[in-house]
């Protein structure tokens, strides 16, 4: 089996997962007042869950460009670390323009599967990226077109899918590491303060999420610095 | 919001692309500072936690259906189920509560 086909097969479960989550993104984008084609373009050009969700929340208010940049840099900072990490595992031909082009596909799940390889070739990485990209694109299209005709109880319930995915990433790690659990609870508590307290409530959501996440990660780094072997990201 | 949309999209997609591609294309060495590595290690979790709490409580029609969906999602996730299953179970649980609401009220 060629590396391309092998990569494509490994991408199928990711693609199916993305299909369901981006369906929700499509519904949410329509609920925020976007057209279906805008939702699809956002998904095709950005290919990320948390960043897009925060992004459309900021886009509905005009002129918050700096805020958009800060929130995206914070939310997506993890990708830099993944890119650094995967750059250590690539084959010798996987460099230069190939890295500039394929770096676009560095999502949490594609990174996780690619990291599982002994050595990552560019052909394998292309194959691996195809199904997740298609799943994310078509899920958004379907969600934004079909979202309107679904009964409201189903629409409401589907809005939880994207958060269900976040829970699926965080909960198992928080369960196996006291440090992660503490840091996660710290971040949740901090952002709740921004959400409910009279003065802090006026801070817009992108900034509030950024501040909560950065302060909590700094707290984690100082209180529970990782040992080398813990660093599986 | 056409002009706004173009500029917003450029910032959204452009920053997301660059933050992925620049380190991938340029960095060859590993970051060795323990505290920087720790910060980068925790960032994905703190971002997701801050995005979920408390916004997810209000994602559905009623706070009860959202909380039930999230809690059951947590349990299923801890049992080791993947992304798709957890997301599906969360939605199904929330839907069950939503439907119960409709029947009772």
PDB file of N, CA, C and O in Angstrom, chain A residues 27-84:
ATOM      1  N   UNK A  27     -24.265  25.536  11.345  1.00  0.00           N
ATOM      2  CA  UNK A  27     -25.506  25.972  12.000  1.00  0.00           C
ATOM      3  C   UNK A  27     -25.265  27.243  12.806  1.00  0.00           C
ATOM      4  O   UNK A  27     -26.023  28.207  12.738  1.00  0.00           O
ATOM      5  N   UNK A  28     -24.161  27.250  13.568  1.00  0.00           N
ATOM      6  CA  UNK A  28     -23.873  28.398  14.428  1.00  0.00           C
ATOM      7  C   UNK A  28     -23.583  29.653  13.595  1.00  0.00           C
ATOM      8  O   UNK A  28     -24.010  30.752  13.948  1.00  0.00           O
ATOM      9  N   UNK A  29     -22.856  29.458  12.477  1.00  0.00           N
ATOM     10  CA  UNK A  29     -22.544  30.607  11.628  1.00  0.00           C
ATOM     11  C   UNK A  29     -23.829  31.241  11.090  1.00  0.00           C
ATOM     12  O   UNK A  29     -23.960  32.469  11.057  1.00  0.00           O
ATOM     13  N   UNK A  30     -24.775  30.405  10.654  1.00  0.00           N
ATOM     14  CA  UNK A  30     -26.057  30.916  10.171  1.00  0.00           C
ATOM     15  C   UNK A  30     -26.795  31.640  11.296  1.00  0.00           C
ATOM     16  O   UNK A  30     -27.345  32.732  11.101  1.00  0.00           O
ATOM     17  N   UNK A  31     -26.757  31.041  12.498  1.00  0.00           N
ATOM     18  CA  UNK A  31     -27.414  31.664  13.654  1.00  0.00           C
ATOM     19  C   UNK A  31     -26.800  33.032  13.965  1.00  0.00           C
ATOM     20  O   UNK A  31     -27.475  33.935  14.445  1.00  0.00           O
ATOM     21  N   UNK A  32     -25.502  33.189  13.683  1.00  0.00           N
ATOM     22  CA  UNK A  32     -24.816  34.467  13.915  1.00  0.00           C
ATOM     23  C   UNK A  32     -25.100  35.469  12.794  1.00  0.00           C
ATOM     24  O   UNK A  32     -24.667  36.605  12.856  1.00  0.00           O
ATOM     25  N   UNK A  33     -25.766  35.028  11.710  1.00  0.00           N
ATOM     26  CA  UNK A  33     -26.123  35.935  10.629  1.00  0.00           C
ATOM     27  C   UNK A  33     -25.242  35.853   9.392  1.00  0.00           C
ATOM     28  O   UNK A  33     -25.313  36.720   8.517  1.00  0.00           O
ATOM     29  N   UNK A  34     -24.408  34.842   9.274  1.00  0.00           N
ATOM     30  CA  UNK A  34     -23.559  34.683   8.090  1.00  0.00           C
ATOM     31  C   UNK A  34     -24.313  33.954   6.987  1.00  0.00           C
ATOM     32  O   UNK A  34     -25.270  33.223   7.244  1.00  0.00           O
ATOM     33  N   UNK A  35     -23.888  34.162   5.723  1.00  0.00           N
ATOM     34  CA  UNK A  35     -24.423  33.386   4.605  1.00  0.00           C
ATOM     35  C   UNK A  35     -23.725  32.028   4.570  1.00  0.00           C
ATOM     36  O   UNK A  35     -22.615  31.877   5.089  1.00  0.00           O
ATOM     37  N   UNK A  36     -24.348  31.052   3.886  1.00  0.00           N
ATOM     38  CA  UNK A  36     -23.765  29.710   3.825  1.00  0.00           C
ATOM     39  C   UNK A  36     -22.383  29.731   3.189  1.00  0.00           C
ATOM     40  O   UNK A  36     -21.468  29.043   3.623  1.00  0.00           O
ATOM     41  N   UNK A  37     -22.214  30.567   2.128  1.00  0.00           N
ATOM     42  CA  UNK A  37     -20.921  30.575   1.434  1.00  0.00           C
ATOM     43  C   UNK A  37     -19.837  31.201   2.303  1.00  0.00           C
ATOM     44  O   UNK A  37     -18.662  30.843   2.201  1.00  0.00           O
ATOM     45  N   UNK A  38     -20.226  32.129   3.158  1.00  0.00           N
ATOM     46  CA  UNK A  38     -19.237  32.711   4.074  1.00  0.00           C
ATOM     47  C   UNK A  38     -18.752  31.665   5.071  1.00  0.00           C
ATOM     48  O   UNK A  38     -17.552  31.563   5.351  1.00  0.00           O
ATOM     49  N   UNK A  39     -19.690  30.873   5.584  1.00  0.00           N
ATOM     50  CA  UNK A  39     -19.325  29.810   6.530  1.00  0.00           C
ATOM     51  C   UNK A  39     -18.377  28.817   5.863  1.00  0.00           C
ATOM     52  O   UNK A  39     -17.370  28.413   6.451  1.00  0.00           O
ATOM     53  N   UNK A  40     -18.694  28.452   4.598  1.00  0.00           N
ATOM     54  CA  UNK A  40     -17.869  27.474   3.889  1.00  0.00           C
ATOM     55  C   UNK A  40     -16.473  28.036   3.601  1.00  0.00           C
ATOM     56  O   UNK A  40     -15.457  27.344   3.778  1.00  0.00           O
ATOM     57  N   UNK A  41     -16.399  29.303   3.199  1.00  0.00           N
ATOM     58  CA  UNK A  41     -15.093  29.916   2.931  1.00  0.00           C
ATOM     59  C   UNK A  41     -14.256  29.991   4.211  1.00  0.00           C
ATOM     60  O   UNK A  41     -13.055  29.704   4.198  1.00  0.00           O
ATOM     61  N   UNK A  42     -14.895  30.348   5.315  1.00  0.00           N
ATOM     62  CA  UNK A  42     -14.166  30.391   6.592  1.00  0.00           C
ATOM     63  C   UNK A  42     -13.574  29.014   6.899  1.00  0.00           C
ATOM     64  O   UNK A  42     -12.399  28.889   7.236  1.00  0.00           O
ATOM     65  N   UNK A  43     -14.379  27.959   6.739  1.00  0.00           N
ATOM     66  CA  UNK A  43     -13.898  26.604   7.043  1.00  0.00           C
ATOM     67  C   UNK A  43     -12.775  26.166   6.103  1.00  0.00           C
ATOM     68  O   UNK A  43     -11.800  25.561   6.536  1.00  0.00           O
ATOM     69  N   UNK A  44     -12.932  26.474   4.790  1.00  0.00           N
ATOM     70  CA  UNK A  44     -11.921  26.026   3.813  1.00  0.00           C
ATOM     71  C   UNK A  44     -10.584  26.735   4.002  1.00  0.00           C
ATOM     72  O   UNK A  44      -9.529  26.165   3.747  1.00  0.00           O
ATOM     73  N   UNK A  45     -10.624  27.992   4.423  1.00  0.00           N
ATOM     74  CA  UNK A  45      -9.387  28.764   4.518  1.00  0.00           C
ATOM     75  C   UNK A  45      -8.748  28.692   5.907  1.00  0.00           C
ATOM     76  O   UNK A  45      -7.574  29.008   6.063  1.00  0.00           O
ATOM     77  N   UNK A  46      -9.532  28.284   6.917  1.00  0.00           N
ATOM     78  CA  UNK A  46      -9.022  28.359   8.282  1.00  0.00           C
ATOM     79  C   UNK A  46      -8.789  26.986   8.911  1.00  0.00           C
ATOM     80  O   UNK A  46      -7.784  26.778   9.597  1.00  0.00           O
ATOM     81  N   UNK A  47      -9.717  26.044   8.697  1.00  0.00           N
ATOM     82  CA  UNK A  47      -9.543  24.662   9.130  1.00  0.00           C
ATOM     83  C   UNK A  47      -9.166  24.524  10.606  1.00  0.00           C
ATOM     84  O   UNK A  47      -8.148  23.935  10.960  1.00  0.00           O
ATOM     85  N   UNK A  48      -9.998  25.098  11.456  1.00  0.00           N
ATOM     86  CA  UNK A  48      -9.782  24.940  12.892  1.00  0.00           C
ATOM     87  C   UNK A  48     -11.122  25.109  13.593  1.00  0.00           C
ATOM     88  O   UNK A  48     -12.005  25.789  13.069  1.00  0.00           O
ATOM     89  N   UNK A  49     -11.311  24.468  14.746  1.00  0.00           N
ATOM     90  CA  UNK A  49     -12.617  24.539  15.410  1.00  0.00           C
ATOM     91  C   UNK A  49     -12.716  25.726  16.362  1.00  0.00           C
ATOM     92  O   UNK A  49     -13.512  26.639  16.150  1.00  0.00           O
ATOM     93  N   UNK A  50     -11.894  25.724  17.388  1.00  0.00           N
ATOM     94  CA  UNK A  50     -12.000  26.754  18.422  1.00  0.00           C
ATOM     95  C   UNK A  50     -11.788  28.153  17.844  1.00  0.00           C
ATOM     96  O   UNK A  50     -12.516  29.088  18.168  1.00  0.00           O
ATOM     97  N   UNK A  51     -10.806  28.289  16.954  1.00  0.00           N
ATOM     98  CA  UNK A  51     -10.492  29.592  16.371  1.00  0.00           C
ATOM     99  C   UNK A  51     -11.640  30.130  15.533  1.00  0.00           C
ATOM    100  O   UNK A  51     -11.944  31.330  15.574  1.00  0.00           O
ATOM    101  N   UNK A  52     -12.286  29.253  14.757  1.00  0.00           N
ATOM    102  CA  UNK A  52     -13.410  29.695  13.926  1.00  0.00           C
ATOM    103  C   UNK A  52     -14.608  30.090  14.783  1.00  0.00           C
ATOM    104  O   UNK A  52     -15.296  31.065  14.488  1.00  0.00           O
ATOM    105  N   UNK A  53     -14.837  29.321  15.832  1.00  0.00           N
ATOM    106  CA  UNK A  53     -15.966  29.607  16.712  1.00  0.00           C
ATOM    107  C   UNK A  53     -15.781  30.968  17.377  1.00  0.00           C
ATOM    108  O   UNK A  53     -16.686  31.804  17.388  1.00  0.00           O
ATOM    109  N   UNK A  54     -14.588  31.200  17.912  1.00  0.00           N
ATOM    110  CA  UNK A  54     -14.304  32.507  18.513  1.00  0.00           C
ATOM    111  C   UNK A  54     -14.324  33.584  17.431  1.00  0.00           C
ATOM    112  O   UNK A  54     -14.795  34.699  17.653  1.00  0.00           O
ATOM    113  N   UNK A  55     -13.831  33.223  16.245  1.00  0.00           N
ATOM    114  CA  UNK A  55     -13.734  34.169  15.141  1.00  0.00           C
ATOM    115  C   UNK A  55     -15.083  34.726  14.709  1.00  0.00           C
ATOM    116  O   UNK A  55     -15.231  35.942  14.555  1.00  0.00           O
ATOM    117  N   UNK A  56     -16.090  33.852  14.531  1.00  0.00           N
ATOM    118  CA  UNK A  56     -17.392  34.371  14.088  1.00  0.00           C
ATOM    119  C   UNK A  56     -18.046  35.199  15.185  1.00  0.00           C
ATOM    120  O   UNK A  56     -18.795  36.127  14.895  1.00  0.00           O
ATOM    121  N   UNK A  57     -17.711  34.881  16.450  1.00  0.00           N
ATOM    122  CA  UNK A  57     -18.231  35.689  17.556  1.00  0.00           C
ATOM    123  C   UNK A  57     -17.704  37.114  17.501  1.00  0.00           C
ATOM    124  O   UNK A  57     -18.397  38.062  17.848  1.00  0.00           O
ATOM    125  N   UNK A  58     -16.457  37.250  17.053  1.00  0.00           N
ATOM    126  CA  UNK A  58     -15.848  38.582  16.951  1.00  0.00           C
ATOM    127  C   UNK A  58     -16.316  39.290  15.677  1.00  0.00           C
ATOM    128  O   UNK A  58     -16.557  40.487  15.649  1.00  0.00           O
ATOM    129  N   UNK A  59     -16.480  38.521  14.584  1.00  0.00           N
ATOM    130  CA  UNK A  59     -16.835  39.101  13.284  1.00  0.00           C
ATOM    131  C   UNK A  59     -18.187  39.800  13.275  1.00  0.00           C
ATOM    132  O   UNK A  59     -18.406  40.709  12.461  1.00  0.00           O
ATOM    133  N   UNK A  60     -19.118  39.373  14.127  1.00  0.00           N
ATOM    134  CA  UNK A  60     -20.448  39.987  14.099  1.00  0.00           C
ATOM    135  C   UNK A  60     -20.411  41.431  14.578  1.00  0.00           C
ATOM    136  O   UNK A  60     -21.325  42.204  14.312  1.00  0.00           O
ATOM    137  N   UNK A  61     -19.339  41.795  15.296  1.00  0.00           N
ATOM    138  CA  UNK A  61     -19.191  43.198  15.712  1.00  0.00           C
ATOM    139  C   UNK A  61     -18.143  43.827  14.791  1.00  0.00           C
ATOM    140  O   UNK A  61     -17.043  43.302  14.665  1.00  0.00           O
ATOM    141  N   UNK A  62     -18.449  44.942  14.119  1.00  0.00           N
ATOM    142  CA  UNK A  62     -17.499  45.525  13.160  1.00  0.00           C
ATOM    143  C   UNK A  62     -16.267  46.114  13.841  1.00  0.00           C
ATOM    144  O   UNK A  62     -16.353  46.614  14.966  1.00  0.00           O
ATOM    145  N   UNK A  63     -15.142  46.042  13.148  1.00  0.00           N
ATOM    146  CA  UNK A  63     -13.967  46.818  13.521  1.00  0.00           C
ATOM    147  C   UNK A  63     -13.064  46.268  14.607  1.00  0.00           C
ATOM    148  O   UNK A  63     -12.138  46.934  15.033  1.00  0.00           O
ATOM    149  N   UNK A  64     -13.298  45.033  15.051  1.00  0.00           N
ATOM    150  CA  UNK A  64     -12.466  44.495  16.127  1.00  0.00           C
ATOM    151  C   UNK A  64     -11.291  43.682  15.573  1.00  0.00           C
ATOM    152  O   UNK A  64     -11.115  42.509  15.917  1.00  0.00           O
ATOM    153  N   UNK A  65     -10.489  44.338  14.741  1.00  0.00           N
ATOM    154  CA  UNK A  65      -9.432  43.598  14.040  1.00  0.00           C
ATOM    155  C   UNK A  65      -8.294  43.167  14.960  1.00  0.00           C
ATOM    156  O   UNK A  65      -7.790  42.055  14.860  1.00  0.00           O
ATOM    157  N   UNK A  66      -7.887  44.080  15.839  1.00  0.00           N
ATOM    158  CA  UNK A  66      -6.801  43.751  16.766  1.00  0.00           C
ATOM    159  C   UNK A  66      -7.222  42.618  17.688  1.00  0.00           C
ATOM    160  O   UNK A  66      -6.465  41.673  17.949  1.00  0.00           O
ATOM    161  N   UNK A  67      -8.464  42.731  18.142  1.00  0.00           N
ATOM    162  CA  UNK A  67      -8.990  41.695  19.019  1.00  0.00           C
ATOM    163  C   UNK A  67      -9.009  40.335  18.315  1.00  0.00           C
ATOM    164  O   UNK A  67      -8.679  39.311  18.903  1.00  0.00           O
ATOM    165  N   UNK A  68      -9.410  40.350  17.040  1.00  0.00           N
ATOM    166  CA  UNK A  68      -9.422  39.122  16.250  1.00  0.00           C
ATOM    167  C   UNK A  68      -8.018  38.524  16.205  1.00  0.00           C
ATOM    168  O   UNK A  68      -7.821  37.332  16.445  1.00  0.00           O
ATOM    169  N   UNK A  69      -7.038  39.359  15.936  1.00  0.00           N
ATOM    170  CA  UNK A  69      -5.656  38.882  15.826  1.00  0.00           C
ATOM    171  C   UNK A  69      -5.172  38.291  17.153  1.00  0.00           C
ATOM    172  O   UNK A  69      -4.638  37.182  17.182  1.00  0.00           O
ATOM    173  N   UNK A  70      -5.400  39.033  18.243  1.00  0.00           N
ATOM    174  CA  UNK A  70      -4.928  38.561  19.558  1.00  0.00           C
ATOM    175  C   UNK A  70      -5.597  37.240  19.927  1.00  0.00           C
ATOM    176  O   UNK A  70      -4.938  36.298  20.366  1.00  0.00           O
ATOM    177  N   UNK A  71      -6.911  37.153  19.727  1.00  0.00           N
ATOM    178  CA  UNK A  71      -7.607  35.929  20.125  1.00  0.00           C
ATOM    179  C   UNK A  71      -7.160  34.754  19.268  1.00  0.00           C
ATOM    180  O   UNK A  71      -6.970  33.650  19.769  1.00  0.00           O
ATOM    181  N   UNK A  72      -6.937  34.991  17.967  1.00  0.00           N
ATOM    182  CA  UNK A  72      -6.500  33.887  17.104  1.00  0.00           C
ATOM    183  C   UNK A  72      -5.093  33.422  17.468  1.00  0.00           C
ATOM    184  O   UNK A  72      -4.804  32.225  17.475  1.00  0.00           O
ATOM    185  N   UNK A  73      -4.213  34.378  17.756  1.00  0.00           N
ATOM    186  CA  UNK A  73      -2.848  33.999  18.124  1.00  0.00           C
ATOM    187  C   UNK A  73      -2.845  33.169  19.400  1.00  0.00           C
ATOM    188  O   UNK A  73      -2.127  32.176  19.508  1.00  0.00           O
ATOM    189  N   UNK A  74      -3.679  33.569  20.368  1.00  0.00           N
ATOM    190  CA  UNK A  74      -3.731  32.834  21.627  1.00  0.00           C
ATOM    191  C   UNK A  74      -4.315  31.439  21.429  1.00  0.00           C
ATOM    192  O   UNK A  74      -3.753  30.442  21.854  1.00  0.00           O
ATOM    193  N   UNK A  75      -5.486  31.412  20.776  1.00  0.00           N
ATOM    194  CA  UNK A  75      -6.189  30.139  20.614  1.00  0.00           C
ATOM    195  C   UNK A  75      -5.357  29.163  19.780  1.00  0.00           C
ATOM    196  O   UNK A  75      -5.353  27.966  20.033  1.00  0.00           O
ATOM    197  N   UNK A  76      -4.620  29.689  18.799  1.00  0.00           N
ATOM    198  CA  UNK A  76      -3.918  28.808  17.869  1.00  0.00           C
ATOM    199  C   UNK A  76      -2.439  28.599  18.190  1.00  0.00           C
ATOM    200  O   UNK A  76      -1.737  27.919  17.447  1.00  0.00           O
ATOM    201  N   UNK A  77      -1.992  29.176  19.310  1.00  0.00           N
ATOM    202  CA  UNK A  77      -0.585  29.058  19.670  1.00  0.00           C
ATOM    203  C   UNK A  77      -0.134  27.601  19.739  1.00  0.00           C
ATOM    204  O   UNK A  77       1.005  27.266  19.421  1.00  0.00           O
ATOM    205  N   UNK A  78      -1.060  26.737  20.135  1.00  0.00           N
ATOM    206  CA  UNK A  78      -0.722  25.315  20.263  1.00  0.00           C
ATOM    207  C   UNK A  78      -0.209  24.737  18.949  1.00  0.00           C
ATOM    208  O   UNK A  78       0.637  23.839  18.957  1.00  0.00           O
ATOM    209  N   UNK A  79      -0.712  25.261  17.818  1.00  0.00           N
ATOM    210  CA  UNK A  79      -0.283  24.733  16.521  1.00  0.00           C
ATOM    211  C   UNK A  79       1.210  24.947  16.285  1.00  0.00           C
ATOM    212  O   UNK A  79       1.858  24.123  15.639  1.00  0.00           O
ATOM    213  N   UNK A  80       1.733  26.064  16.802  1.00  0.00           N
ATOM    214  CA  UNK A  80       3.163  26.324  16.652  1.00  0.00           C
ATOM    215  C   UNK A  80       3.968  25.211  17.301  1.00  0.00           C
ATOM    216  O   UNK A  80       4.945  24.718  16.744  1.00  0.00           O
ATOM    217  N   UNK A  81       3.513  24.847  18.476  1.00  0.00           N
ATOM    218  CA  UNK A  81       4.233  23.814  19.209  1.00  0.00           C
ATOM    219  C   UNK A  81       4.142  22.474  18.489  1.00  0.00           C
ATOM    220  O   UNK A  81       5.103  21.716  18.421  1.00  0.00           O
ATOM    221  N   UNK A  82       2.966  22.194  17.936  1.00  0.00           N
ATOM    222  CA  UNK A  82       2.795  20.961  17.165  1.00  0.00           C
ATOM    223  C   UNK A  82       3.701  20.977  15.939  1.00  0.00           C
ATOM    224  O   UNK A  82       4.320  19.971  15.594  1.00  0.00           O
ATOM    225  N   UNK A  83       3.753  22.122  15.263  1.00  0.00           N
ATOM    226  CA  UNK A  83       4.589  22.249  14.068  1.00  0.00           C
ATOM    227  C   UNK A  83       6.061  22.034  14.407  1.00  0.00           C
ATOM    228  O   UNK A  83       6.779  21.342  13.687  1.00  0.00           O
ATOM    229  N   UNK A  84       6.496  22.635  15.519  1.00  0.00           N
ATOM    230  CA  UNK A  84       7.880  22.450  15.964  1.00  0.00           C
ATOM    231  C   UNK A  84       8.130  20.967  16.229  1.00  0.00           C
ATOM    232  O   UNK A  84       9.121  20.392  15.784  1.00  0.00           O
TER     233      UNK A  84
END
